Amino acid sequence: MKRLLPVLVLSTLTLAGCANTSPYSGNVYSGDQAKSAQNVTLGTITAIRPVQIQADSRAGGILGGGGGAIIGGLLGNQIGGGSGRQLATVAGAIGGAVAGSKIEESSNMINATELEIRKNNGEQVVVVQKADQNFQVGQQVRLIGTGRNVSVAPY
């Protein structure tokens, strides 16, 4: 049971720390956007490149680092005895915190697409959104929204 506990805790913490990636999709609208008028601009895709979005953790990184520290401390506590055990516990907690933070950070990476678009008025813009649609260079698209809240959709 001692060996299974850290695996269960780490699995639970990893899943709990995952970010909600839906808002980065061009197919998802927030509650504020529903039933409100959106600006629509037409354009043509001039360049596409795969990128990644570093999504924010729901818990602000606490779950990965905290969970890693707990598990690392538990594992370190199983090594040696006396002051050696205390040192192993501290080292395990520190190492676990670093590893847990890195795991949470990498689990919150989202595959995305950077779309460079020439609007019909000649202006060039770049929009990054979750890579859940297939776009092609030369494809006509609609830019929906304004400012920080623009999504790209097929025309």
PDB file of C-alpha atoms in Angstrom:
ATOM      1  CA  MET A   1       0.000   0.000   0.000  1.00  0.00           C
ATOM      2  CA  LYS A   2       2.919   2.374   0.783  1.00  0.00           C
ATOM      3  CA  ARG A   3       4.109   2.135  -2.816  1.00  0.00           C
ATOM      4  CA  LEU A   4       0.668   2.557  -4.352  1.00  0.00           C
ATOM      5  CA  LEU A   5      -0.258   5.674  -2.360  1.00  0.00           C
ATOM      6  CA  PRO A   6       2.219   8.037  -4.070  1.00  0.00           C
ATOM      7  CA  VAL A   7       1.116   6.880  -7.511  1.00  0.00           C
ATOM      8  CA  LEU A   8      -2.556   7.446  -6.680  1.00  0.00           C
ATOM      9  CA  VAL A   9      -1.897  10.864  -5.160  1.00  0.00           C
ATOM     10  CA  LEU A  10       0.239  12.001  -8.110  1.00  0.00           C
ATOM     11  CA  SER A  11      -2.342  10.795 -10.609  1.00  0.00           C
ATOM     12  CA  THR A  12      -5.145  12.604  -8.816  1.00  0.00           C
ATOM     13  CA  LEU A  13      -3.154  15.831  -8.496  1.00  0.00           C
ATOM     14  CA  THR A  14      -2.080  15.745 -12.122  1.00  0.00           C
ATOM     15  CA  LEU A  15      -5.645  15.373 -13.337  1.00  0.00           C
ATOM     16  CA  ALA A  16      -6.952  18.007 -10.942  1.00  0.00           C
ATOM     17  CA  GLY A  17      -4.361  20.514 -12.127  1.00  0.00           C
ATOM     18  CA  CYS A  18      -5.169  20.201 -15.818  1.00  0.00           C
ATOM     19  CA  ALA A  19      -6.314  23.377 -17.491  1.00  0.00           C
ATOM     20  CA  ASN A  20      -9.622  23.856 -19.229  1.00  0.00           C
ATOM     21  CA  THR A  21      -8.495  24.232 -22.846  1.00  0.00           C
ATOM     22  CA  SER A  22     -11.925  24.868 -24.381  1.00  0.00           C
ATOM     23  CA  PRO A  23     -11.721  28.683 -24.286  1.00  0.00           C
ATOM     24  CA  TYR A  24      -8.803  28.552 -26.740  1.00  0.00           C
ATOM     25  CA  SER A  25     -10.935  26.924 -29.432  1.00  0.00           C
ATOM     26  CA  GLY A  26     -12.428  28.934 -32.266  1.00  0.00           C
ATOM     27  CA  ASN A  27     -15.591  26.865 -31.793  1.00  0.00           C
ATOM     28  CA  VAL A  28     -16.261  27.780 -28.156  1.00  0.00           C
ATOM     29  CA  TYR A  29     -17.928  30.983 -26.961  1.00  0.00           C
ATOM     30  CA  SER A  30     -17.884  32.274 -23.399  1.00  0.00           C
ATOM     31  CA  GLY A  31     -21.113  33.068 -21.586  1.00  0.00           C
ATOM     32  CA  ASP A  32     -20.448  36.792 -22.103  1.00  0.00           C
ATOM     33  CA  GLN A  33     -20.197  36.302 -25.875  1.00  0.00           C
ATOM     34  CA  ALA A  34     -23.481  34.431 -26.178  1.00  0.00           C
ATOM     35  CA  LYS A  35     -26.424  36.554 -27.274  1.00  0.00           C
ATOM     36  CA  SER A  36     -24.210  39.566 -27.995  1.00  0.00           C
ATOM     37  CA  ALA A  37     -23.382  41.057 -31.387  1.00  0.00           C
ATOM     38  CA  GLN A  38     -19.923  40.183 -32.704  1.00  0.00           C
ATOM     39  CA  ASN A  39     -18.029  42.032 -35.425  1.00  0.00           C
ATOM     40  CA  VAL A  40     -17.299  39.937 -38.511  1.00  0.00           C
ATOM     41  CA  THR A  41     -14.399  40.716 -40.832  1.00  0.00           C
ATOM     42  CA  LEU A  42     -13.480  38.691 -43.896  1.00  0.00           C
ATOM     43  CA  GLY A  43      -9.923  37.814 -44.817  1.00  0.00           C
ATOM     44  CA  THR A  44      -7.572  35.311 -46.411  1.00  0.00           C
ATOM     45  CA  ILE A  45      -5.025  33.138 -44.605  1.00  0.00           C
ATOM     46  CA  THR A  46      -1.509  34.048 -45.778  1.00  0.00           C
ATOM     47  CA  ALA A  47       0.537  31.870 -43.384  1.00  0.00           C
ATOM     48  CA  ILE A  48       0.004  29.088 -40.867  1.00  0.00           C
ATOM     49  CA  ARG A  49       2.351  27.768 -38.244  1.00  0.00           C
ATOM     50  CA  PRO A  50       1.910  25.295 -35.401  1.00  0.00           C
ATOM     51  CA  VAL A  51       2.472  26.793 -31.941  1.00  0.00           C
ATOM     52  CA  GLN A  52       1.583  25.962 -28.361  1.00  0.00           C
ATOM     53  CA  ILE A  53      -0.420  27.860 -25.773  1.00  0.00           C
ATOM     54  CA  GLN A  54       0.676  27.674 -22.141  1.00  0.00           C
ATOM     55  CA  ALA A  55      -2.705  27.488 -20.430  1.00  0.00           C
ATOM     56  CA  ASP A  56      -3.142  28.746 -16.898  1.00  0.00           C
ATOM     57  CA  SER A  57      -3.613  26.130 -14.220  1.00  0.00           C
ATOM     58  CA  ARG A  58      -6.921  26.249 -12.379  1.00  0.00           C
ATOM     59  CA  ALA A  59      -5.040  26.081  -9.081  1.00  0.00           C
ATOM     60  CA  GLY A  60      -2.219  28.436 -10.034  1.00  0.00           C
ATOM     61  CA  GLY A  61       0.461  25.716  -9.999  1.00  0.00           C
ATOM     62  CA  ILE A  62      -0.128  24.816  -6.360  1.00  0.00           C
ATOM     63  CA  LEU A  63      -1.358  21.297  -7.069  1.00  0.00           C
ATOM     64  CA  GLY A  64       1.641  20.218  -9.119  1.00  0.00           C
ATOM     65  CA  GLY A  65       4.276  21.656  -6.804  1.00  0.00           C
ATOM     66  CA  GLY A  66       2.440  20.824  -3.588  1.00  0.00           C
ATOM     67  CA  GLY A  67       1.486  17.342  -4.678  1.00  0.00           C
ATOM     68  CA  GLY A  68       5.018  16.673  -5.900  1.00  0.00           C
ATOM     69  CA  ALA A  69       6.457  17.864  -2.588  1.00  0.00           C
ATOM     70  CA  ILE A  70       4.159  15.546  -0.632  1.00  0.00           C
ATOM     71  CA  ILE A  71       4.933  12.544  -2.788  1.00  0.00           C
ATOM     72  CA  GLY A  72       8.659  13.311  -2.888  1.00  0.00           C
ATOM     73  CA  GLY A  73       8.692  13.682   0.884  1.00  0.00           C
ATOM     74  CA  LEU A  74       6.847  10.392   1.335  1.00  0.00           C
ATOM     75  CA  LEU A  75       9.279   8.610  -0.961  1.00  0.00           C
ATOM     76  CA  GLY A  76      12.317  10.245   0.664  1.00  0.00           C
ATOM     77  CA  ASN A  77      11.055   9.265   4.099  1.00  0.00           C
ATOM     78  CA  GLN A  78      11.310   5.607   3.114  1.00  0.00           C
ATOM     79  CA  ILE A  79      15.092   5.898   2.682  1.00  0.00           C
ATOM     80  CA  GLY A  80      17.629   5.429   5.460  1.00  0.00           C
ATOM     81  CA  GLY A  81      17.155   6.180   9.134  1.00  0.00           C
ATOM     82  CA  GLY A  82      17.791   8.963  11.677  1.00  0.00           C
ATOM     83  CA  SER A  83      19.199  12.201  10.269  1.00  0.00           C
ATOM     84  CA  GLY A  84      19.767  10.503   6.903  1.00  0.00           C
ATOM     85  CA  ARG A  85      16.046   9.849   6.661  1.00  0.00           C
ATOM     86  CA  GLN A  86      15.306  13.506   7.479  1.00  0.00           C
ATOM     87  CA  LEU A  87      17.696  14.699   4.766  1.00  0.00           C
ATOM     88  CA  ALA A  88      16.185  12.252   2.268  1.00  0.00           C
ATOM     89  CA  THR A  89      12.685  13.473   3.181  1.00  0.00           C
ATOM     90  CA  VAL A  90      13.646  17.125   2.637  1.00  0.00           C
ATOM     91  CA  ALA A  91      15.497  16.355  -0.604  1.00  0.00           C
ATOM     92  CA  GLY A  92      12.563  14.271  -1.807  1.00  0.00           C
ATOM     93  CA  ALA A  93      10.106  17.065  -1.012  1.00  0.00           C
ATOM     94  CA  ILE A  94      12.179  19.674  -2.855  1.00  0.00           C
ATOM     95  CA  GLY A  95      12.776  17.417  -5.843  1.00  0.00           C
ATOM     96  CA  GLY A  96       9.126  16.398  -5.876  1.00  0.00           C
ATOM     97  CA  ALA A  97       7.980  20.030  -5.828  1.00  0.00           C
ATOM     98  CA  VAL A  98      10.172  20.878  -8.815  1.00  0.00           C
ATOM     99  CA  ALA A  99       9.129  17.762 -10.734  1.00  0.00           C
ATOM    100  CA  GLY A 100       5.441  18.263  -9.893  1.00  0.00           C
ATOM    101  CA  SER A 101       5.539  21.864 -11.129  1.00  0.00           C
ATOM    102  CA  LYS A 102       7.165  20.787 -14.403  1.00  0.00           C
ATOM    103  CA  ILE A 103       4.622  18.000 -14.889  1.00  0.00           C
ATOM    104  CA  GLU A 104       1.725  20.386 -14.302  1.00  0.00           C
ATOM    105  CA  GLU A 105       3.253  22.971 -16.646  1.00  0.00           C
ATOM    106  CA  SER A 106       3.726  20.441 -19.461  1.00  0.00           C
ATOM    107  CA  SER A 107       0.225  19.026 -18.984  1.00  0.00           C
ATOM    108  CA  ASN A 108      -1.164  22.525 -19.546  1.00  0.00           C
ATOM    109  CA  MET A 109       0.447  22.948 -22.988  1.00  0.00           C
ATOM    110  CA  ILE A 110      -2.133  23.139 -25.784  1.00  0.00           C
ATOM    111  CA  ASN A 111      -1.431  22.504 -29.448  1.00  0.00           C
ATOM    112  CA  ALA A 112      -2.461  25.614 -31.327  1.00  0.00           C
ATOM    113  CA  THR A 113      -2.317  27.250 -34.731  1.00  0.00           C
ATOM    114  CA  GLU A 114      -1.003  30.712 -35.494  1.00  0.00           C
ATOM    115  CA  LEU A 115      -2.997  32.111 -38.412  1.00  0.00           C
ATOM    116  CA  GLU A 116      -1.685  35.134 -40.296  1.00  0.00           C
ATOM    117  CA  ILE A 117      -4.611  36.728 -42.108  1.00  0.00           C
ATOM    118  CA  ARG A 118      -4.863  39.540 -44.621  1.00  0.00           C
ATOM    119  CA  LYS A 119      -8.167  41.263 -44.050  1.00  0.00           C
ATOM    120  CA  ASN A 120     -10.070  42.446 -47.095  1.00  0.00           C
ATOM    121  CA  ASN A 121      -9.114  46.032 -46.176  1.00  0.00           C
ATOM    122  CA  GLY A 122      -5.403  45.083 -46.537  1.00  0.00           C
ATOM    123  CA  GLU A 123      -4.588  44.971 -42.813  1.00  0.00           C
ATOM    124  CA  GLN A 124      -2.542  41.962 -41.633  1.00  0.00           C
ATOM    125  CA  VAL A 125      -3.429  40.301 -38.303  1.00  0.00           C
ATOM    126  CA  VAL A 126      -2.315  37.196 -36.449  1.00  0.00           C
ATOM    127  CA  VAL A 127      -4.707  35.077 -34.391  1.00  0.00           C
ATOM    128  CA  VAL A 128      -3.649  32.096 -32.270  1.00  0.00           C
ATOM    129  CA  GLN A 129      -6.257  29.520 -31.345  1.00  0.00           C
ATOM    130  CA  LYS A 130      -6.492  25.860 -30.404  1.00  0.00           C
ATOM    131  CA  ALA A 131      -5.596  23.556 -33.294  1.00  0.00           C
ATOM    132  CA  ASP A 132      -8.996  21.892 -33.621  1.00  0.00           C
ATOM    133  CA  GLN A 133      -9.766  22.909 -37.217  1.00  0.00           C
ATOM    134  CA  ASN A 134      -7.927  22.385 -40.490  1.00  0.00           C
ATOM    135  CA  PHE A 135      -7.071  25.652 -42.198  1.00  0.00           C
ATOM    136  CA  GLN A 136      -5.139  26.116 -45.453  1.00  0.00           C
ATOM    137  CA  VAL A 137      -3.079  28.996 -46.822  1.00  0.00           C
ATOM    138  CA  GLY A 138      -5.279  30.898 -49.285  1.00  0.00           C
ATOM    139  CA  GLN A 139      -8.494  29.907 -47.514  1.00  0.00           C
ATOM    140  CA  GLN A 140     -11.085  32.636 -46.947  1.00  0.00           C
ATOM    141  CA  VAL A 141     -12.073  32.997 -43.299  1.00  0.00           C
ATOM    142  CA  ARG A 142     -14.225  35.066 -40.978  1.00  0.00           C
ATOM    143  CA  LEU A 143     -12.668  36.886 -38.029  1.00  0.00           C
ATOM    144  CA  ILE A 144     -15.348  37.031 -35.355  1.00  0.00           C
ATOM    145  CA  GLY A 145     -15.087  39.497 -32.466  1.00  0.00           C
ATOM    146  CA  THR A 146     -12.761  42.394 -31.699  1.00  0.00           C
ATOM    147  CA  GLY A 147      -9.587  43.186 -29.784  1.00  0.00           C
ATOM    148  CA  ARG A 148      -8.498  40.437 -27.414  1.00  0.00           C
ATOM    149  CA  ASN A 149     -11.509  38.306 -28.211  1.00  0.00           C
ATOM    150  CA  VAL A 150     -11.237  37.192 -31.859  1.00  0.00           C
ATOM    151  CA  SER A 151     -11.743  33.726 -33.275  1.00  0.00           C
ATOM    152  CA  VAL A 152     -11.240  32.502 -36.820  1.00  0.00           C
ATOM    153  CA  ALA A 153     -13.864  30.402 -38.598  1.00  0.00           C
ATOM    154  CA  PRO A 154     -14.155  29.065 -42.142  1.00  0.00           C
ATOM    155  CA  TYR A 155     -16.074  31.296 -44.551  1.00  0.00           C
TER     156      TYR A 155
END
